[in-house]
């Protein structure tokens, strides 16, 4: 059987590492003690194998395990279970990396649109893309649509719902999506420049399906989803459905402590079909380091077998003033997401959004490097 | 608007607590800096309010926030977002408790069967229930069904699939579910004692729906689901669907570090419809303390407005020898889940399972206390 690889860091004295790694591989597969196993051709095959165990220091090891692809059923939920299902309940172990072989990448499918798909849809070349969010929660559908129109008139590329909006009584999904899509279309007619509105679709499967159908009927150009609350299976199903529509993945509930963002957001979200992955850039309201952000961008964009690249979408408290630095860091294949900073002070969102668009155009023309992590 | 309450513990010096709590409530609702907000009747209402901030020590506070129920859309995914969506990306904050008001509990619905539903379905009164899992991964459908029959003949109440099984080529879902259900029915015919087979249903919405339909058509007596990989919305939709079938919730991906089990497994899984909640009992392969387990059992069984009690299902490396201690700890309204220990040594699962059933009957007749946490 083909195998995928997972790398864990475990708090364990090196002298006990072998037994701890054996317990981990049993936990993440057969869930039986070694003493309960008997020779069996398939059980022997589904057991993860130990690729390497390396001491990081006296009390911590890095272990790489190889799992059989067949046990995943070629779909995201079982893959998540095998990678970290029960281990997530053991505080001494963290999932730090994931490598998927080509046959699994092909089966999962990855992004349908990827970097070039966004650029084609937007007619945007040779510069980073811009993105912002419709806020605050509490605005009515009409107010949100007004904001969307102002942002589209200012030239923002992707205007997304807030990930927490859902379908509340004060801003019903159907009314909001229709109003925002019309607002963005009106702006495009006036400016001749395409903006995409990306509504947030969420909820239980029946609700989610209905919301996607409404969004498609309204003609939206992209969708926003949160794989970890809506379910990675539902995310994957929508991302792979026809017609191919770019999908932004939101990182909520991704944790900060025990699953490496490079693995979860960088590798898995891309393999599951995200065309853009939102994550907190360092120096904002969250704790990701500069190195993590560089590694994440690399994971999302680097060649990966049959899988299209996804657009890194750094966010999380980015300010307008940081645009040149962000472009210097990420190069042009990036979507810069600035939310709140465009709305301070209130009532100035049009000019602030225009300044964002111009800062991106200016910095890109200034010949920013396309390398990350410098 | 009615409000639900969430309690967080934050690593912050007491002198900075007010600002940090304000940032947290903005993050979990409007996702805008305070400076971007303007007076607005609905936005003002959807902002969480601060109920209390209490110093735990010089560098840690406990903060209780009250959120408007209306912002949840009365469904699990948005509730998860509001409680801990973005905050999960901030390592200084942990979600430690959740209180849901009656109107939200009514809307969510909670368990359909609860403690009495399990007892009615099994004809089991005045004693704890017994549960085990079909393992190891790698067995074929025929082998799994043989194991199920041996366990049912031994008198185990609930025989569940392993949560990681899915629909692999070596043990297809349809074939496995049909074979296991027939096996358990044959055993019941012989013994006159009912056992329930609970297949694990998982995957993307279309797959999940198909698996549930197959399971219902085969006449299974319960379902096993993992809310955090399959999605809390999908879990809730299945748990609330007709006909009412008891649902066991598996805790995989529930983390150990930054979401309190009492809140996630004890409060939310029950509110979302779990009739039984599996979790690691202390002293096994996982890190839950005795106090956490007592609190979890209390959360699952104690009166909760309109919501039925769910059955605590301690697991995670329990051994046969611990049955009396477990019953002493939990009393009779519990489902004891022993998996691997019944399979050591291999080939003795029938007698070991019978010993489990007899140990439970014996300990229950010995007049174990029904109080937890002693």
XYZ file of C-alpha atoms in Angstrom:
748
model
C 0.000 0.000 0.000
C 1.101 3.583 -0.635
C 1.816 5.573 2.493
C 1.475 9.109 3.763
C 3.815 10.474 6.405
C 3.143 12.339 9.614
C 5.729 13.906 11.878
C 5.136 14.322 15.599
C 7.048 15.951 18.400
C 6.659 14.146 21.696
C 7.664 15.184 25.212
C 9.390 12.005 26.287
C 12.857 11.118 27.599
C 14.905 9.619 24.797
C 15.253 6.378 26.773
C 11.451 5.882 26.655
C 10.993 7.102 23.094
C 10.698 3.732 21.417
C 7.842 2.603 23.646
C 6.077 5.986 23.402
C 6.284 6.018 19.596
C 4.965 2.460 19.472
C 2.039 3.484 21.697
C 1.362 6.464 19.409
C 1.288 4.396 16.237
C -1.045 1.854 17.877
C -3.279 4.677 19.185
C -3.569 6.229 15.726
C -4.437 2.975 13.948
C -5.603 -0.241 15.604
C -6.206 1.301 19.041
C -5.156 -1.922 20.725
C -2.185 -2.774 22.908
C 0.625 -4.592 21.107
C -0.200 -7.673 23.221
C -3.663 -7.920 21.626
C -2.313 -8.179 18.076
C -1.911 -11.425 16.197
C -0.415 -11.950 12.727
C -2.946 -10.850 10.080
C -2.101 -9.797 6.530
C -4.211 -6.611 6.458
C -3.783 -5.568 10.096
C -0.030 -5.867 9.602
C -0.333 -3.586 6.571
C -2.498 -0.904 8.186
C -0.134 -0.450 11.132
C 1.886 2.724 10.685
C 5.591 2.104 10.344
C 8.306 4.098 12.079
C 10.385 6.009 9.541
C 12.611 7.757 12.054
C 12.902 8.816 15.672
C 15.267 11.648 16.389
C 16.127 13.256 19.722
C 15.508 17.008 19.780
C 16.823 17.262 23.315
C 16.876 14.992 26.353
C 13.156 15.204 26.927
C 11.746 15.595 23.433
C 11.808 13.530 20.241
C 10.673 13.993 16.672
C 9.102 10.863 15.180
C 8.050 10.276 11.589
C 5.404 7.632 10.928
C 4.192 6.249 7.584
C 0.463 5.404 7.340
C -1.251 3.354 4.630
C -3.252 5.506 2.217
C -5.897 2.767 1.952
C -6.953 3.383 5.562
C -8.006 6.955 4.709
C -10.726 5.913 2.263
C -9.213 8.765 0.175
C -11.224 11.392 2.035
C -10.464 14.159 4.531
C -12.309 13.106 7.679
C -10.599 9.734 8.045
C -7.275 11.346 7.180
C -7.775 13.763 10.070
C -8.608 10.840 12.379
C -5.479 8.915 11.439
C -3.246 11.972 11.761
C -4.337 13.265 15.162
C -7.778 11.961 16.266
C -7.003 10.365 19.609
C -3.514 11.819 19.903
C -5.150 15.242 20.230
C -6.275 14.047 23.672
C -2.702 13.353 24.777
C -0.975 16.590 25.746
C 2.566 15.261 25.284
C 2.274 14.965 21.495
C 2.007 17.558 18.716
C 1.468 17.013 15.001
C 4.162 19.038 13.285
C 4.181 17.930 9.660
C 2.313 15.934 7.017
C 3.473 14.622 3.632
C 0.891 13.221 1.210
C 1.888 10.998 -1.724
C 0.710 11.778 -5.246
C -2.056 9.185 -5.391
C -3.670 10.688 -2.294
C -3.193 14.225 -3.614
C -4.848 13.189 -6.880
C -7.744 11.580 -5.033
C -8.263 14.633 -2.808
C -7.973 16.928 -5.806
C -6.697 20.124 -4.175
C -7.633 23.612 -5.383
C -9.780 23.824 -8.507
C -8.725 27.403 -9.296
C -5.498 28.094 -7.420
C -3.363 31.175 -7.940
C -4.028 31.472 -11.686
C -7.751 30.906 -11.224
C -8.007 33.927 -8.933
C -5.957 36.011 -11.370
C -8.105 34.953 -14.353
C -11.338 35.659 -12.507
C -10.138 39.084 -11.392
C -8.086 40.053 -14.431
C -5.304 40.883 -11.976
C -1.705 40.233 -13.035
C 1.717 41.194 -11.741
C 0.587 42.337 -8.331
C -0.717 40.931 -5.054
C -4.459 40.587 -4.659
C -6.411 42.561 -2.092
C -9.088 41.276 0.221
C -11.237 42.654 3.014
C -14.121 41.549 5.194
C -17.630 42.932 5.662
C -18.017 43.973 9.306
C -19.103 44.485 12.005
C -21.514 41.712 12.878
C -24.809 43.449 13.659
C -25.140 45.432 10.438
C -28.245 44.700 8.374
C -28.128 43.308 4.833
C -28.593 46.768 3.310
C -25.815 48.274 5.389
C -23.463 45.392 4.584
C -24.229 45.780 0.867
C -23.497 49.520 1.026
C -20.143 48.716 2.578
C -19.488 46.085 -0.111
C -20.239 48.625 -2.827
C -17.879 51.199 -1.320
C -15.110 48.599 -1.082
C -15.673 47.425 -4.657
C -15.699 50.999 -5.948
C -12.363 51.473 -4.194
C -11.018 48.545 -6.218
C -10.662 45.789 -3.578
C -10.385 42.410 -5.356
C -12.106 40.045 -2.947
C -14.765 41.227 -0.505
C -15.715 38.473 1.893
C -18.326 37.981 4.566
C -17.155 37.794 8.128
C -16.671 34.123 9.011
C -18.979 34.502 12.020
C -21.987 35.935 10.217
C -24.069 32.852 9.387
C -27.775 33.499 8.852
C -28.871 35.712 11.765
C -32.331 37.298 11.940
C -30.817 40.777 11.712
C -28.900 39.965 8.504
C -30.519 36.982 6.731
C -28.246 35.001 4.429
C -30.437 35.145 1.296
C -31.071 38.871 1.560
C -27.441 39.658 2.354
C -25.981 37.569 -0.472
C -28.362 38.992 -3.064
C -27.753 42.578 -1.924
C -23.959 42.233 -1.730
C -23.655 40.495 -5.101
C -25.786 43.217 -6.762
C -23.705 45.904 -5.008
C -20.429 44.458 -6.258
C -21.838 44.072 -9.793
C -22.981 47.710 -9.798
C -19.503 48.809 -8.764
C -17.874 46.685 -11.464
C -20.172 48.231 -14.073
C -19.065 51.678 -12.954
C -15.350 51.034 -12.646
C -14.842 48.383 -15.314
C -12.760 46.546 -12.733
C -13.931 43.199 -11.413
C -14.427 42.600 -7.687
C -15.493 39.268 -6.250
C -17.940 38.924 -3.386
C -17.339 35.765 -1.289
C -20.214 34.932 1.067
C -19.549 32.722 4.080
C -21.414 29.420 3.791
C -21.744 27.348 6.956
C -23.964 25.176 9.103
C -25.230 21.616 9.024
C -25.151 19.811 5.655
C -28.740 20.676 4.649
C -28.235 24.352 5.533
C -24.826 24.464 3.899
C -26.136 22.955 0.655
C -29.005 25.433 0.566
C -26.657 28.364 1.158
C -24.295 27.219 -1.602
C -27.217 26.867 -4.011
C -28.471 30.361 -3.158
C -24.973 31.787 -3.587
C -24.521 30.071 -6.966
C -27.931 31.272 -8.145
C -26.966 34.839 -7.212
C -23.793 34.476 -9.278
C -21.171 35.013 -6.575
C -17.549 34.631 -7.643
C -16.127 32.762 -4.628
C -17.057 31.183 -1.300
C -15.658 31.453 2.226
C -15.746 28.358 4.469
C -14.312 27.291 7.827
C -13.219 23.647 7.419
C -12.765 23.011 11.133
C -16.241 24.082 12.251
C -18.196 23.136 9.132
C -16.240 19.882 8.784
C -13.347 19.042 6.496
C -15.561 16.603 4.592
C -18.184 19.238 3.880
C -15.451 21.705 2.928
C -13.949 19.209 0.504
C -17.330 18.306 -0.999
C -18.130 21.963 -1.721
C -14.615 22.776 -2.937
C -14.787 19.892 -5.429
C -18.348 20.516 -6.620
C -19.195 21.975 -10.020
C -19.049 24.675 -11.180
C -15.494 25.266 -9.916
C -15.626 28.376 -7.757
C -12.607 29.702 -5.835
C -12.864 28.813 -2.154
C -11.241 30.718 0.711
C -10.542 28.659 3.832
C -10.810 30.341 7.234
C -8.566 29.033 10.051
C -10.974 29.328 12.996
C -10.610 26.530 15.613
C -7.221 25.628 14.115
C -5.639 25.964 17.549
C -2.238 27.431 18.160
C -0.635 24.982 20.442
C -0.427 21.411 19.221
C -0.976 21.254 15.464
C 1.584 23.004 13.298
C -0.036 25.569 10.971
C 2.303 24.428 8.186
C 0.724 20.965 8.354
C -2.924 21.840 8.945
C -3.370 25.069 6.999
C -0.430 24.741 4.639
C -0.653 21.128 3.588
C -4.092 19.753 4.470
C -6.340 22.736 3.652
C -4.630 22.992 0.234
C -4.982 19.267 -0.436
C -8.648 19.481 0.579
C -9.276 22.124 -2.081
C -8.718 25.620 -0.662
C -7.862 28.121 -3.402
C -6.833 30.654 -0.769
C -6.005 30.063 2.884
C -6.472 32.823 5.434
C -4.106 32.863 8.431
C -2.785 35.373 10.949
C 0.382 37.123 9.802
C 2.969 37.776 12.487
C 2.854 41.040 14.323
C -0.933 41.253 14.403
C -3.391 39.984 16.982
C -2.138 36.392 16.861
C 1.010 34.500 17.700
C 2.354 33.106 14.436
C 6.061 33.782 13.995
C 7.671 35.234 10.894
C 9.176 31.796 10.231
C 5.796 30.072 10.487
C 4.302 32.562 8.034
C 7.133 32.031 5.554
C 6.799 28.261 5.862
C 3.033 28.474 5.418
C 3.321 30.554 2.263
C 5.916 28.129 0.918
C 3.623 25.177 1.644
C 0.674 26.807 -0.092
C 2.536 27.884 -3.247
C 5.358 25.408 -3.826
C 4.960 22.653 -6.442
C 3.102 19.704 -4.899
C 2.675 16.810 -7.279
C -0.593 17.218 -9.149
C -1.958 19.859 -6.771
C -2.477 23.490 -7.810
C -0.958 26.224 -5.679
C -3.254 28.114 -3.300
C -3.013 31.803 -2.491
C -1.582 32.653 0.943
C -3.945 35.171 2.546
C -2.249 36.752 5.574
C -4.620 38.599 7.891
C -5.344 39.038 11.578
C -4.816 42.662 12.414
C -2.805 43.816 9.395
C -2.626 47.594 9.017
C -2.502 49.621 5.840
C 0.937 50.874 6.810
C 2.349 47.364 6.596
C 1.499 46.797 2.903
C 5.035 47.408 1.562
C 6.543 45.146 4.218
C 3.964 42.424 3.469
C 4.698 42.523 -0.249
C 8.418 42.509 0.427
C 7.860 39.394 2.532
C 5.431 37.500 0.314
C 6.021 38.737 -3.238
C 3.133 39.050 -5.656
C 1.356 35.693 -5.370
C -0.438 36.642 -2.218
C -3.835 38.025 -1.220
C -3.498 40.686 1.446
C -6.473 40.705 3.799
C -6.964 43.912 5.754
C -10.211 44.180 7.678
C -10.528 46.418 10.697
C -7.761 48.822 9.737
C -9.859 50.023 6.780
C -12.661 50.960 9.157
C -10.682 53.151 11.547
C -11.797 55.874 11.895
C -15.427 55.024 11.074
C -16.931 56.624 7.987
C -13.688 56.692 5.979
C -13.817 53.201 4.521
C -13.925 54.337 0.861
C -10.734 56.435 0.989
C -8.979 53.917 3.244
C -9.805 51.056 0.851
C -8.593 53.129 -2.085
C -5.351 53.793 -0.221
C -4.989 50.010 0.291
C -5.489 49.314 -3.418
C -3.017 52.042 -4.360
C -0.437 50.907 -1.820
C -0.543 47.410 -3.303
C -0.263 48.702 -6.867
C 2.577 51.040 -5.884
C 4.572 48.496 -3.948
C 4.163 45.908 -6.710
C 5.393 48.381 -9.323
C 8.322 49.156 -7.089
C 9.662 45.705 -7.922
C 9.137 43.837 -4.688
C 10.886 40.517 -4.363
C 8.811 37.427 -4.912
C 10.741 35.462 -2.340
C 9.300 34.823 1.084
C 10.931 34.783 4.438
C 13.526 37.478 3.905
C -31.711 39.357 23.343
C -31.154 36.248 25.468
C -27.535 35.485 26.174
C -25.286 32.478 26.601
C -22.198 32.623 28.775
C -18.620 31.572 28.107
C -15.804 31.519 30.639
C -12.189 31.959 29.588
C -8.896 31.790 31.390
C -6.332 34.205 30.029
C -2.617 34.494 30.701
C -2.425 38.225 31.312
C -1.183 40.407 34.160
C -4.147 41.664 36.167
C -3.215 45.246 35.307
C -3.762 44.533 31.593
C -6.812 42.333 32.046
C -9.447 44.884 31.132
C -7.879 45.631 27.747
C -7.226 41.954 27.014
C -10.812 40.966 27.829
C -12.092 43.791 25.640
C -9.898 42.558 22.778
C -11.228 39.033 23.303
C -14.872 40.063 23.177
C -14.241 42.115 20.031
C -12.332 39.207 18.443
C -15.163 36.781 19.139
C -17.896 39.023 17.737
C -17.387 42.059 15.511
C -13.684 41.392 14.795
C -12.985 45.100 14.665
C -10.942 47.354 16.917
C -13.003 49.399 19.393
C -11.971 52.522 17.444
C -13.836 51.278 14.351
C -17.183 50.973 16.113
C -19.926 53.562 15.931
C -23.264 53.582 17.760
C -25.625 51.104 16.061
C -28.625 49.443 17.712
C -27.892 45.875 16.573
C -24.090 46.008 16.678
C -24.362 47.296 20.246
C -26.581 44.302 21.054
C -24.396 41.623 19.467
C -21.282 42.719 21.355
C -20.600 40.293 24.192
C -20.842 41.877 27.608
C -18.393 41.332 30.431
C -20.066 39.528 33.327
C -16.987 39.256 35.516
C -13.202 39.349 35.486
C -11.490 37.661 38.388
C -7.776 37.332 39.105
C -6.628 33.734 39.494
C -3.110 34.845 40.257
C -0.903 37.752 39.222
C -0.563 36.593 35.638
C -3.878 34.870 34.956
C -7.523 35.934 34.982
C -10.855 34.204 34.598
C -13.348 36.205 32.495
C -17.005 35.469 31.912
C -18.624 36.916 28.795
C -22.306 36.929 27.809
C -23.073 36.513 24.083
C -26.390 37.153 22.332
C -28.192 33.940 21.394
C -29.464 35.574 18.190
C -25.924 35.658 16.776
C -25.733 31.845 16.859
C -28.572 31.331 14.380
C -29.602 28.625 16.914
C -27.189 26.103 15.409
C -23.915 24.465 16.485
C -21.373 25.718 13.947
C -21.922 29.412 14.611
C -22.021 28.708 18.337
C -18.569 27.112 18.040
C -17.322 30.155 16.110
C -18.570 32.603 18.713
C -17.174 30.572 21.612
C -13.633 29.962 20.372
C -13.224 30.400 16.588
C -10.474 33.001 16.349
C -9.503 32.790 20.015
C -8.281 29.252 19.314
C -5.460 30.930 17.384
C -4.357 32.931 20.427
C -2.319 30.747 22.766
C -2.912 32.903 25.854
C -6.614 32.077 26.098
C -8.478 28.877 26.978
C -12.224 28.233 26.909
C -13.038 26.728 30.283
C -16.812 26.780 30.581
C -20.065 27.345 28.707
C -23.589 27.976 29.985
C -26.504 27.852 27.555
C -29.894 29.404 28.368
C -33.091 27.400 28.025
C -34.212 28.903 24.730
C -30.944 27.865 23.092
C -31.096 24.409 24.682
C -34.647 23.997 23.367
C -33.585 25.073 19.893
C -30.584 22.734 19.851
C -32.732 19.913 21.205
C -30.127 17.817 23.023
C -30.289 14.006 23.259
C -33.365 12.330 21.785
C -32.946 9.163 23.854
C -30.716 10.004 26.808
C -30.118 7.685 29.751
C -33.634 6.206 29.786
C -33.649 5.727 26.027
C -30.584 3.494 26.228
C -32.124 1.547 29.124
C -35.429 1.089 27.265
C -33.702 -0.048 24.079
C -31.523 -2.531 25.973
C -33.975 -3.613 28.667
C -31.179 -2.871 31.145
C -32.117 -1.469 34.559
C -30.361 -0.985 37.860
C -26.849 -1.444 36.545
C -24.264 0.319 34.405
C -24.261 -0.388 30.708
C -21.361 -2.095 28.966
C -19.740 -1.115 25.704
C -16.838 -2.268 23.597
C -15.311 -1.554 20.204
C -14.708 -3.757 17.169
C -10.947 -3.846 16.497
C -8.307 -3.937 15.168
C -8.506 -1.895 11.989
C -7.498 -4.262 9.194
C -9.977 -7.045 9.933
C -12.396 -7.860 7.112
C -16.169 -7.503 7.422
C -16.612 -11.219 8.133
C -13.968 -11.192 10.858
C -15.434 -8.068 12.456
C -18.898 -9.645 12.427
C -17.562 -12.809 14.097
C -16.091 -10.637 16.816
C -19.386 -8.755 17.157
C -21.264 -12.023 17.569
C -18.870 -13.273 20.261
C -19.222 -9.991 22.157
C -23.023 -10.025 21.869
C -23.169 -13.651 23.006
C -21.110 -12.607 26.024
C -23.815 -10.059 26.840
C -22.118 -6.736 26.028
C -24.802 -4.036 25.677
C -23.353 -1.734 23.023
C -20.867 -2.967 20.421
C -19.496 -0.101 18.396
C -17.300 0.271 15.349
C -13.878 1.741 15.872
C -14.109 5.492 15.198
C -11.306 5.265 12.628
C -12.819 2.557 10.442
C -14.677 4.528 7.745
C -15.273 2.666 4.489
C -11.911 1.090 3.577
C -11.537 -1.365 0.684
C -10.578 -4.158 3.093
C -13.742 -3.703 5.191
C -16.449 -1.923 3.158
C -19.070 -0.032 5.157
C -22.148 -1.665 3.605
C -20.842 -5.190 3.953
C -19.579 -4.606 7.498
C -22.781 -3.000 8.768
C -24.998 -5.721 7.299
C -22.788 -8.505 8.653
C -22.418 -7.002 12.144
C -26.110 -6.224 12.499
C -27.049 -9.800 11.471
C -24.406 -11.151 13.878
C -25.789 -9.181 16.810
C -29.367 -10.199 15.925
C -28.358 -13.872 15.822
C -26.791 -13.554 19.253
C -29.882 -11.835 20.660
C -32.063 -14.639 19.312
C -29.890 -17.186 21.117
C -29.508 -15.362 24.420
C -32.813 -13.515 24.620
C -30.745 -10.506 25.695
C -30.589 -7.429 23.476
C -27.266 -6.038 22.262
C -26.977 -2.927 20.122
C -24.529 -2.576 17.245
C -23.450 1.039 16.636
C -21.683 1.571 13.302
C -19.428 4.604 12.876
C -20.838 6.988 10.261
C -18.479 9.619 8.883
C -17.268 11.506 5.843
C -18.500 14.373 3.705
C -22.245 15.142 3.828
C -23.197 13.008 0.808
C -21.203 10.019 2.129
C -22.482 10.518 5.655
C -26.113 10.640 4.523
C -25.675 7.473 2.482
C -24.047 5.663 5.399
C -26.832 6.677 7.777
C -29.456 5.474 5.285
C -27.690 2.125 4.889
C -27.404 1.762 8.675
C -31.097 2.566 9.170
C -32.112 0.127 6.455
C -30.074 -2.589 8.174
C -31.919 -1.858 11.411
C -28.991 -0.833 13.619
C -29.845 0.315 17.145
C -27.437 3.258 17.509
C -24.827 5.322 15.678
C -21.281 6.436 16.517
C -20.096 9.837 15.251
C -17.112 12.155 15.805
C -18.519 15.705 15.933
C -15.138 17.413 15.596
C -14.023 15.674 12.406
C -17.419 15.130 10.795
C -18.578 18.597 11.833
C -20.789 19.636 14.721
C -23.497 20.692 12.260
C -23.580 17.286 10.592
C -23.538 15.612 13.996
C -26.483 17.708 15.138
C -28.439 17.117 11.937
C -28.070 13.324 12.258
C -28.732 13.320 16.002
C -31.975 15.245 15.478
C -33.185 13.283 12.439
C -36.031 10.791 12.560
C -36.305 8.047 13.597
C -34.673 8.917 16.940
C -31.681 6.600 17.310
C -29.249 6.814 20.226
C -26.028 8.526 19.166
C -22.622 8.042 20.764
C -20.219 10.964 20.374
C -16.499 10.252 20.031
C -14.051 12.891 21.365
C -11.342 12.680 18.693
C -9.664 16.039 17.883
C -11.112 17.488 21.095
C -7.638 18.578 22.146
C -6.359 18.413 25.674
C -4.829 21.751 26.223
C -7.031 24.750 25.618
C -10.689 23.725 25.643
C -12.023 22.310 28.893
C -13.580 18.857 28.407
C -16.389 19.861 30.775
C -17.392 22.601 28.331
C -16.857 20.864 24.987
C -17.761 17.243 25.730
C -19.886 17.816 28.828
C -21.981 20.773 27.810
C -21.821 21.222 24.040
C -21.861 17.597 22.822
C -24.915 16.972 25.058
C -26.688 20.099 23.832
C -25.940 19.079 20.246
C -27.716 15.747 20.777
C -25.273 13.102 22.018
C -27.063 10.334 23.934
C -23.723 9.032 25.175
C -20.367 10.804 25.228
C -17.142 8.805 25.116
C -14.115 10.285 26.895
C -10.859 9.064 28.423
C -11.198 8.101 32.077
C -8.265 8.993 34.308
C -5.526 6.459 34.768
C -5.683 5.149 31.214
C -3.783 6.260 28.129
C -4.890 9.894 28.370
C -4.431 12.773 30.727
C -7.851 13.590 32.161
C -7.787 13.971 35.925
C -10.172 12.296 38.364
C -11.726 15.720 38.967
C -12.250 16.365 35.255
C -13.959 12.989 34.875
C -16.262 13.652 37.822
C -17.116 17.090 36.448
C -17.752 15.660 32.987
C -20.112 12.985 34.327
C -21.931 15.631 36.359
C -22.296 17.840 33.272
C -23.685 14.995 31.185
C -26.208 13.730 33.743
C -27.293 16.698 35.861
C -30.622 18.414 35.157
C -30.192 20.947 32.359
C -33.371 22.841 31.563
C -35.272 20.986 28.874
C -32.310 18.779 27.892
C -32.253 15.029 28.531
C -29.277 13.553 30.351
C -26.628 11.762 28.297
C -24.729 8.676 29.393
C -21.099 9.242 30.424
C -18.995 6.649 28.606
C -15.517 6.513 30.163
C -12.929 4.733 28.016
C -9.345 5.095 26.863
C -7.402 2.147 28.210
C -9.792 0.892 30.914
C -8.998 -2.604 32.146
C -11.401 -5.276 33.311
C -9.854 -5.133 36.767
C -11.017 -1.541 37.192
C -14.759 -2.253 36.818
C -15.577 -2.125 40.564
C -13.629 1.119 40.968
C -15.351 2.627 37.919
C -18.801 1.772 39.232
C -17.889 3.078 42.667
C -16.869 6.325 40.966
C -19.740 6.754 38.494
C -22.681 4.844 39.978
C -25.104 3.045 37.688
C -25.979 5.662 35.049
C -22.819 5.092 33.081
C -21.708 3.074 30.074
C -18.340 1.436 30.679
C -16.338 1.152 27.476
C -13.536 -1.417 27.549
C -11.880 -2.127 24.246
C -8.358 -3.459 24.045
C -8.330 -5.082 27.472
C -10.938 -7.601 26.269
C -8.600 -8.660 23.478
C -5.514 -9.443 25.571
C -4.454 -12.191 25.165
C -5.761 -12.712 21.612
C -8.320 -15.474 21.119
C -9.973 -15.084 24.532
C -12.435 -12.297 23.742
C -15.563 -14.368 24.527
C -14.567 -15.283 28.084
C -13.043 -11.844 28.714
C -16.240 -10.123 27.541
C -18.316 -12.435 29.729
C -16.115 -11.563 32.682
C -16.749 -7.855 31.934
C -20.513 -8.357 31.859
C -20.409 -10.359 35.096
C -18.148 -7.867 36.835
C -20.626 -5.094 36.041
C -23.608 -7.145 37.210
C -21.750 -8.168 40.369
C -20.531 -4.715 41.283
C -23.975 -3.220 40.646
C -25.624 -5.799 42.891
C -23.040 -5.053 45.532
C -24.741 -1.695 46.011
C -22.241 0.699 44.517
C -22.815 4.337 45.248
C -24.468 6.412 42.565
C -22.413 9.462 43.452
C -19.487 10.485 41.355
C -16.161 11.832 42.332
C -15.642 9.963 45.575
